[in-house]
């Protein structure tokens, strides 16, 4: 008999192997190491270009051969250059409110975030240029943002284990992600761990089109509401019937940093939400790494103002809440009582790059307002 010895493996062994692999993926995600492992996003959701054309038809603007259309038809980011020429496209309805008529000429927070975290093809050249400049000026920023993404998912799981909340509100959307077991889209986690629906809020018309195409099923709903306007957010919650029910509110990437008066926003939100509601937030830290200020200056140079805040300032944003888990900490170090000793040891290791400490992170429960 020649050849390798083959041992019969039962279904239980295969399940064990799959579990070990999944656990390793999750540990790498929790440690902020996912950016080197994430698949390159080279495609688009098929319905995105149709959604944008629907907006064009409703507002009387001409249909266009935008990068979304060309990529959906099989083009590549390299072939399209990721940017629509002025003569080729008209912006979807509402883009004028962002301060310009060509959304491909003004970088967007969500698109820059997408490039920095999973090589998204939905960004334009102006977004990629800013992302490259940020990564050069603040090496490891993408890793820090991935660690923040992983924290948001751990916090949602922790909220599910606590119970008492049945829905998720995401204020400030990100682009839908490629299928990834380490970083699934938030509404999928909410459906699995909270047992309820998810409300995504944003006002970027291109981002909304992508969200409506990509955030489907599992009780997800995408609503047009300015994420940095407390009144608009509260009105959207009231319309969805969520103001009187404890919810998990997740602040999207760079949401609070974009506000000059973030305390007013969180105060209005926490005053309105019922006791027992949870708030998940990350915030660019002014007092952990000098690189945060360099990133803020680079954002400002591209017309996107962000304000880093100190630990004391972020703590003030959470007045009227009780911090859960380890309190206000760095995203990759946040864990709750259910974290296994092995994972705690992994998270307590010094990070490979200090820029994992660019952000503060917290899960807080409303208690008394």
Short mmCIF file of C-alpha atoms in Angstrom, two decimals:
data_model
loop_
_atom_site.label_atom_id
_atom_site.label_comp_id
_atom_site.label_asym_id
_atom_site.label_seq_id
_atom_site.Cartn_x
_atom_site.Cartn_y
_atom_site.Cartn_z
CA UNK A 1 0.00 0.00 0.00
CA UNK A 2 1.46 3.30 -1.04
CA UNK A 3 0.53 6.88 -0.52
CA UNK A 4 -0.35 8.80 2.58
CA UNK A 5 -2.17 7.25 5.48
CA UNK A 6 -5.72 8.52 5.56
CA UNK A 7 -7.63 8.54 8.81
CA UNK A 8 -11.43 8.70 8.78
CA UNK A 9 -12.68 11.90 10.40
CA UNK A 10 -16.21 12.09 11.70
CA UNK A 11 -18.49 15.15 11.47
CA UNK A 12 -17.65 16.13 15.03
CA UNK A 13 -13.96 16.53 14.18
CA UNK A 14 -14.76 18.78 11.23
CA UNK A 15 -17.03 20.90 13.44
CA UNK A 16 -14.22 21.20 15.99
CA UNK A 17 -11.77 22.32 13.30
CA UNK A 18 -14.27 24.89 11.99
CA UNK A 19 -14.83 26.18 15.53
CA UNK A 20 -11.09 26.57 16.13
CA UNK A 21 -10.65 28.47 12.86
CA UNK A 22 -13.62 30.76 13.62
CA UNK A 23 -12.28 31.43 17.13
CA UNK A 24 -8.89 32.37 15.71
CA UNK A 25 -10.51 34.76 13.24
CA UNK A 26 -12.53 36.40 16.03
CA UNK A 27 -9.45 36.75 18.25
CA UNK A 28 -7.54 38.44 15.46
CA UNK A 29 -10.49 40.77 14.92
CA UNK A 30 -10.68 41.59 18.61
CA UNK A 31 -6.95 42.35 18.66
CA UNK A 32 -7.30 44.77 15.76
CA UNK A 33 -5.42 42.54 13.31
CA UNK A 34 -8.17 42.11 10.77
CA UNK A 35 -7.09 44.66 8.22
CA UNK A 36 -4.33 42.44 6.84
CA UNK A 37 -6.76 39.53 6.53
CA UNK A 38 -9.86 41.16 5.11
CA UNK A 39 -10.74 40.28 1.52
CA UNK A 40 -10.25 42.97 -1.10
CA UNK A 41 -13.60 44.48 -1.99
CA UNK A 42 -13.67 44.51 -5.79
CA UNK A 43 -17.36 44.34 -6.55
CA UNK A 44 -20.58 46.25 -5.98
CA UNK A 45 -24.00 45.24 -4.87
CA UNK A 46 -26.00 44.75 -8.09
CA UNK A 47 -28.88 46.94 -6.95
CA UNK A 48 -26.79 49.99 -6.09
CA UNK A 49 -26.64 51.54 -9.54
CA UNK A 50 -30.37 50.92 -10.01
CA UNK A 51 -31.08 52.65 -6.69
CA UNK A 52 -29.09 55.71 -7.79
CA UNK A 53 -30.88 55.71 -11.15
CA UNK A 54 -34.19 55.63 -9.25
CA UNK A 55 -33.12 58.78 -7.44
CA UNK A 56 -32.23 60.37 -10.79
CA UNK A 57 -35.60 59.48 -12.32
CA UNK A 58 -37.51 60.83 -9.33
CA UNK A 59 -35.69 64.17 -9.45
CA UNK A 60 -35.51 64.53 -13.21
CA UNK A 61 -31.72 64.30 -13.37
CA UNK A 62 -30.12 62.42 -16.21
CA UNK A 63 -28.97 58.84 -15.84
CA UNK A 64 -25.21 58.52 -15.81
CA UNK A 65 -22.33 56.19 -16.47
CA UNK A 66 -20.88 56.69 -13.01
CA UNK A 67 -18.18 54.48 -11.47
CA UNK A 68 -20.98 52.63 -9.67
CA UNK A 69 -22.56 51.76 -13.01
CA UNK A 70 -19.28 50.76 -14.61
CA UNK A 71 -18.15 48.64 -11.67
CA UNK A 72 -21.55 46.96 -11.45
CA UNK A 73 -21.19 46.09 -15.12
CA UNK A 74 -17.94 44.29 -14.43
CA UNK A 75 -15.34 47.04 -14.48
CA UNK A 76 -12.53 47.24 -11.98
CA UNK A 77 -11.48 50.13 -9.78
CA UNK A 78 -8.21 50.30 -11.69
CA UNK A 79 -10.00 50.46 -15.03
CA UNK A 80 -12.40 53.18 -13.96
CA UNK A 81 -9.95 55.15 -11.90
CA UNK A 82 -12.60 55.22 -9.19
CA UNK A 83 -13.69 58.70 -10.18
CA UNK A 84 -16.50 60.01 -12.36
CA UNK A 85 -15.66 62.86 -14.70
CA UNK A 86 -17.73 65.98 -14.40
CA UNK A 87 -19.32 65.49 -17.82
CA UNK A 88 -20.28 61.88 -17.07
CA UNK A 89 -22.42 62.14 -13.97
CA UNK A 90 -24.96 64.18 -12.09
CA UNK A 91 -25.02 63.72 -8.36
CA UNK A 92 -28.05 61.97 -6.84
CA UNK A 93 -30.66 64.12 -5.13
CA UNK A 94 -29.55 65.84 -1.96
CA UNK A 95 -25.81 65.99 -2.65
CA UNK A 96 -26.01 69.78 -3.01
CA UNK A 97 -26.78 69.90 0.72
CA UNK A 98 -23.32 68.45 1.40
CA UNK A 99 -21.72 71.60 0.05
CA UNK A 100 -20.95 70.63 -3.54
CA UNK A 101 -22.60 69.30 -6.67
CA UNK A 102 -19.94 66.68 -7.49
CA UNK A 103 -19.77 64.03 -4.80
CA UNK A 104 -16.67 62.67 -6.53
CA UNK A 105 -14.78 65.92 -5.82
CA UNK A 106 -15.39 66.09 -2.07
CA UNK A 107 -14.11 63.30 0.19
CA UNK A 108 -16.64 61.62 2.44
CA UNK A 109 -16.08 60.21 5.93
CA UNK A 110 -17.75 56.89 5.13
CA UNK A 111 -15.81 56.37 1.90
CA UNK A 112 -12.46 57.26 3.50
CA UNK A 113 -13.30 54.93 6.38
CA UNK A 114 -14.10 52.18 3.90
CA UNK A 115 -10.73 52.55 2.17
CA UNK A 116 -8.85 52.52 5.47
CA UNK A 117 -10.64 49.45 6.84
CA UNK A 118 -11.30 47.08 3.96
CA UNK A 119 -9.98 48.45 0.68
CA UNK A 120 -13.42 49.47 -0.55
CA UNK A 121 -14.07 50.00 -4.23
CA UNK A 122 -16.94 52.41 -3.54
CA UNK A 123 -14.54 55.29 -2.91
CA UNK A 124 -13.49 57.89 -5.45
CA UNK A 125 -9.96 59.06 -6.15
CA UNK A 126 -10.39 62.02 -3.79
CA UNK A 127 -11.28 59.60 -0.96
CA UNK A 128 -8.40 57.27 -1.71
CA UNK A 129 -5.96 60.18 -1.87
CA UNK A 130 -7.02 61.33 1.59
CA UNK A 131 -6.90 57.77 2.96
CA UNK A 132 -3.35 57.33 1.64
CA UNK A 133 -2.29 60.66 3.14
CA UNK A 134 -3.84 59.71 6.49
CA UNK A 135 -2.13 56.33 6.55
CA UNK A 136 1.21 57.93 5.70
CA UNK A 137 0.82 60.68 8.27
CA UNK A 138 -0.69 58.39 10.91
CA UNK A 139 0.67 54.89 10.27
CA UNK A 140 -1.67 52.25 11.61
CA UNK A 141 -4.82 54.38 11.47
CA UNK A 142 -6.52 51.65 9.45
CA UNK A 143 -5.67 49.09 12.13
CA UNK A 144 -7.05 51.38 14.81
CA UNK A 145 -10.30 51.82 12.86
CA UNK A 146 -10.56 48.04 12.43
CA UNK A 147 -10.10 47.63 16.18
CA UNK A 148 -12.92 50.14 16.70
CA UNK A 149 -15.13 48.18 14.28
CA UNK A 150 -14.43 44.98 16.19
CA UNK A 151 -15.24 46.72 19.48
CA UNK A 152 -18.66 47.81 18.19
CA UNK A 153 -19.47 44.20 17.40
CA UNK A 154 -18.30 42.95 20.81
CA UNK A 155 -20.43 45.63 22.45
CA UNK A 156 -23.53 44.52 20.51
CA UNK A 157 -22.92 40.94 21.60
CA UNK A 158 -22.49 42.13 25.19
CA UNK A 159 -25.78 44.06 24.95
CA UNK A 160 -27.49 40.89 23.78
CA UNK A 161 -26.16 38.94 26.74
CA UNK A 162 -27.49 41.60 29.13
CA UNK A 163 -30.97 41.52 27.61
CA UNK A 164 -33.66 44.16 27.94
CA UNK A 165 -33.02 45.81 24.57
CA UNK A 166 -34.48 44.56 21.34
CA UNK A 167 -33.34 46.89 18.60
CA UNK A 168 -30.26 48.64 17.27
CA UNK A 169 -29.99 52.21 15.98
CA UNK A 170 -26.86 53.02 13.98
CA UNK A 171 -26.34 56.78 13.77
CA UNK A 172 -23.89 57.52 10.96
CA UNK A 173 -23.67 54.63 8.51
CA UNK A 174 -20.70 52.82 7.07
CA UNK A 175 -20.75 51.16 3.67
CA UNK A 176 -21.96 47.55 3.64
CA UNK A 177 -19.03 45.21 4.09
CA UNK A 178 -17.94 42.20 2.07
CA UNK A 179 -19.02 38.91 3.63
CA UNK A 180 -16.69 38.41 6.59
CA UNK A 181 -17.27 36.21 9.66
CA UNK A 182 -15.01 38.42 11.80
CA UNK A 183 -16.75 41.72 11.00
CA UNK A 184 -20.35 41.08 9.91
CA UNK A 185 -22.66 43.99 9.20
CA UNK A 186 -24.22 45.35 12.38
CA UNK A 187 -27.85 44.47 11.56
CA UNK A 188 -26.89 40.80 11.26
CA UNK A 189 -25.43 40.90 14.76
CA UNK A 190 -28.49 42.72 16.08
CA UNK A 191 -30.79 40.11 14.59
CA UNK A 192 -28.72 37.28 16.07
CA UNK A 193 -27.99 38.73 19.52
CA UNK A 194 -30.71 41.30 20.22
CA UNK A 195 -33.49 39.52 18.36
CA UNK A 196 -34.78 42.77 16.88
CA UNK A 197 -34.56 45.14 13.98
CA UNK A 198 -31.93 47.70 13.03
CA UNK A 199 -32.40 51.32 11.98
CA UNK A 200 -29.54 52.87 9.98
CA UNK A 201 -29.54 56.69 9.90
CA UNK A 202 -27.56 58.90 7.51
CA UNK A 203 -28.10 61.70 5.00
CA UNK A 204 -25.38 61.07 2.39
CA UNK A 205 -27.43 60.18 -0.72
CA UNK A 206 -24.78 57.91 -2.23
CA UNK A 207 -24.26 56.12 1.07
CA UNK A 208 -28.04 55.74 1.46
CA UNK A 209 -28.27 54.14 -1.98
CA UNK A 210 -25.56 51.65 -1.07
CA UNK A 211 -27.18 50.97 2.29
CA UNK A 212 -30.61 50.32 0.81
CA UNK A 213 -29.06 47.91 -1.66
CA UNK A 214 -26.73 46.15 0.77
CA UNK A 215 -28.47 46.24 4.16
CA UNK A 216 -31.29 43.86 3.37
CA UNK A 217 -33.07 41.30 5.49
CA UNK A 218 -32.68 40.63 9.22
CA UNK A 219 -35.00 43.54 10.04
CA UNK A 220 -32.73 46.25 8.61
CA UNK A 221 -34.13 49.62 7.53
CA UNK A 222 -32.21 52.61 6.12
CA UNK A 223 -33.62 56.09 6.83
CA UNK A 224 -32.58 59.50 5.52
CA UNK A 225 -31.75 61.61 8.59
CA UNK A 226 -28.82 63.93 9.28
CA UNK A 227 -26.73 61.91 11.76
CA UNK A 228 -25.15 64.98 13.40
CA UNK A 229 -28.49 66.74 13.94
CA UNK A 230 -30.00 65.59 17.25
CA UNK A 231 -33.49 66.77 16.30
CA UNK A 232 -33.38 64.85 13.01
CA UNK A 233 -32.19 61.70 14.76
CA UNK A 234 -34.89 61.93 17.43
CA UNK A 235 -37.56 62.54 14.78
CA UNK A 236 -36.43 59.41 12.91
CA UNK A 237 -36.59 57.40 16.13
CA UNK A 238 -40.10 58.68 16.84
CA UNK A 239 -41.27 57.87 13.32
CA UNK A 240 -39.90 54.34 13.69
CA UNK A 241 -41.62 53.94 17.06
CA UNK A 242 -38.35 53.51 18.97
CA UNK A 243 -38.29 56.53 21.29
CA UNK A 244 -40.25 54.77 24.01
CA UNK A 245 -38.42 51.43 23.86
CA UNK A 246 -34.93 50.71 25.23
CA UNK A 247 -32.53 50.54 22.31
CA UNK A 248 -28.86 50.09 21.59
CA UNK A 249 -27.62 53.28 19.90
CA UNK A 250 -24.33 52.86 18.07
CA UNK A 251 -22.41 55.99 17.05
CA UNK A 252 -20.81 55.45 13.66
CA UNK A 253 -17.17 56.18 12.80
CA UNK A 254 -16.17 59.83 13.35
CA UNK A 255 -19.77 60.76 14.26
CA UNK A 256 -19.13 62.72 17.45
CA UNK A 257 -15.79 64.05 16.22
CA UNK A 258 -17.65 65.88 13.42
CA UNK A 259 -19.70 67.87 15.94
CA UNK A 260 -18.57 71.11 17.52
CA UNK A 261 -21.09 70.60 20.35
CA UNK A 262 -21.19 66.83 20.81
CA UNK A 263 -22.35 67.26 24.42
CA UNK A 264 -25.62 68.81 23.22
CA UNK A 265 -26.16 65.86 20.87
CA UNK A 266 -25.59 63.14 23.47
CA UNK A 267 -27.57 65.06 26.09
CA UNK A 268 -30.60 65.35 23.78
CA UNK A 269 -30.34 61.69 22.85
CA UNK A 270 -29.95 60.41 26.39
CA UNK A 271 -32.67 62.69 27.72
CA UNK A 272 -35.14 61.25 25.24
CA UNK A 273 -34.27 57.56 25.29
CA UNK A 274 -35.82 55.42 28.05
CA UNK A 275 -33.80 54.15 31.01
CA UNK A 276 -31.98 50.96 30.13
CA UNK A 277 -30.97 52.11 26.65
CA UNK A 278 -27.34 51.54 25.73
CA UNK A 279 -24.91 53.80 23.88
CA UNK A 280 -21.90 52.44 21.99
CA UNK A 281 -19.30 55.00 21.01
CA UNK A 282 -15.74 55.41 19.89
CA UNK A 283 -13.98 58.76 19.79
CA UNK A 284 -10.66 60.01 18.45
CA UNK A 285 -8.55 60.59 21.56
CA UNK A 286 -6.76 63.88 22.18
CA UNK A 287 -4.77 62.54 25.13
CA UNK A 288 -3.47 59.10 24.13
CA UNK A 289 -1.32 59.45 21.01
CA UNK A 290 -0.01 62.63 19.31
CA UNK A 291 -0.82 60.95 15.98
CA UNK A 292 -4.52 61.69 16.58
CA UNK A 293 -3.86 65.40 16.17
CA UNK A 294 -1.91 64.77 12.97
CA UNK A 295 -4.90 62.84 11.60
CA UNK A 296 -7.25 65.67 12.57
CA UNK A 297 -5.07 68.18 10.72
CA UNK A 298 -5.05 66.03 7.60
CA UNK A 299 -8.83 65.67 7.70
CA UNK A 300 -9.14 69.44 8.09
CA UNK A 301 -6.86 70.00 5.11
CA UNK A 302 -9.39 68.13 2.96
CA UNK A 303 -12.37 70.03 4.31
CA UNK A 304 -13.48 67.40 6.85
CA UNK A 305 -13.25 68.84 10.34
CA UNK A 306 -12.84 66.43 13.24
CA UNK A 307 -12.27 67.25 16.90
CA UNK A 308 -10.25 64.84 19.08
CA UNK A 309 -11.35 64.88 22.72
CA UNK A 310 -9.72 63.93 25.99
CA UNK A 311 -10.87 61.20 28.34
CA UNK A 312 -12.50 63.80 30.58
CA UNK A 313 -14.36 65.35 27.63
CA UNK A 314 -15.62 61.97 26.41
CA UNK A 315 -16.68 61.07 29.94
CA UNK A 316 -18.70 64.31 30.05
CA UNK A 317 -20.53 63.22 26.89
CA UNK A 318 -21.81 60.22 28.85
CA UNK A 319 -23.33 62.11 31.79
CA UNK A 320 -26.36 60.25 33.12
CA UNK A 321 -25.03 56.82 32.16
CA UNK A 322 -23.23 53.94 33.82
CA UNK A 323 -20.18 52.60 32.02
CA UNK A 324 -20.27 48.85 31.42
CA UNK A 325 -17.45 46.35 31.06
CA UNK A 326 -14.02 47.91 31.70
CA UNK A 327 -15.40 51.44 31.32
CA UNK A 328 -13.85 53.99 29.00
CA UNK A 329 -10.82 52.36 27.42
CA UNK A 330 -9.09 51.71 24.10
CA UNK A 331 -11.22 49.70 21.65
CA UNK A 332 -8.95 46.66 21.47
CA UNK A 333 -8.90 46.41 25.29
CA UNK A 334 -12.66 46.52 25.83
CA UNK A 335 -14.17 43.29 27.15
CA UNK A 336 -16.96 42.30 29.52
CA UNK A 337 -17.39 39.62 32.18
CA UNK A 338 -18.01 36.93 29.56
CA UNK A 339 -14.55 37.35 28.00
CA UNK A 340 -12.52 34.20 28.43
CA UNK A 341 -9.16 34.35 30.26
CA UNK A 342 -7.36 33.43 27.05
CA UNK A 343 -8.95 36.32 25.17
CA UNK A 344 -8.19 38.72 28.02
CA UNK A 345 -4.53 37.72 27.88
CA UNK A 346 -4.59 38.30 24.13
CA UNK A 347 -6.16 41.74 24.50
CA UNK A 348 -3.79 42.74 27.31
CA UNK A 349 -0.72 42.18 25.14
CA UNK A 350 1.01 45.40 24.05
CA UNK A 351 -0.30 46.25 20.59
CA UNK A 352 2.00 45.83 17.63
CA UNK A 353 1.52 49.52 16.91
CA UNK A 354 0.70 52.21 19.44
CA UNK A 355 -1.81 53.72 17.03
CA UNK A 356 -4.30 51.09 18.22
CA UNK A 357 -4.67 53.59 21.06
CA UNK A 358 -5.95 56.41 18.86
CA UNK A 359 -9.51 56.05 20.12
CA UNK A 360 -11.52 55.97 23.31
CA UNK A 361 -14.33 53.40 23.43
CA UNK A 362 -17.26 52.81 25.77
CA UNK A 363 -20.53 50.95 26.21
CA UNK A 364 -22.79 52.95 28.53
CA UNK A 365 -26.26 52.36 29.98
CA UNK A 366 -28.69 55.20 30.59
CA UNK A 367 -29.58 55.28 34.27
CA UNK A 368 -31.19 58.46 35.55
CA UNK A 369 -32.22 61.06 32.99
#
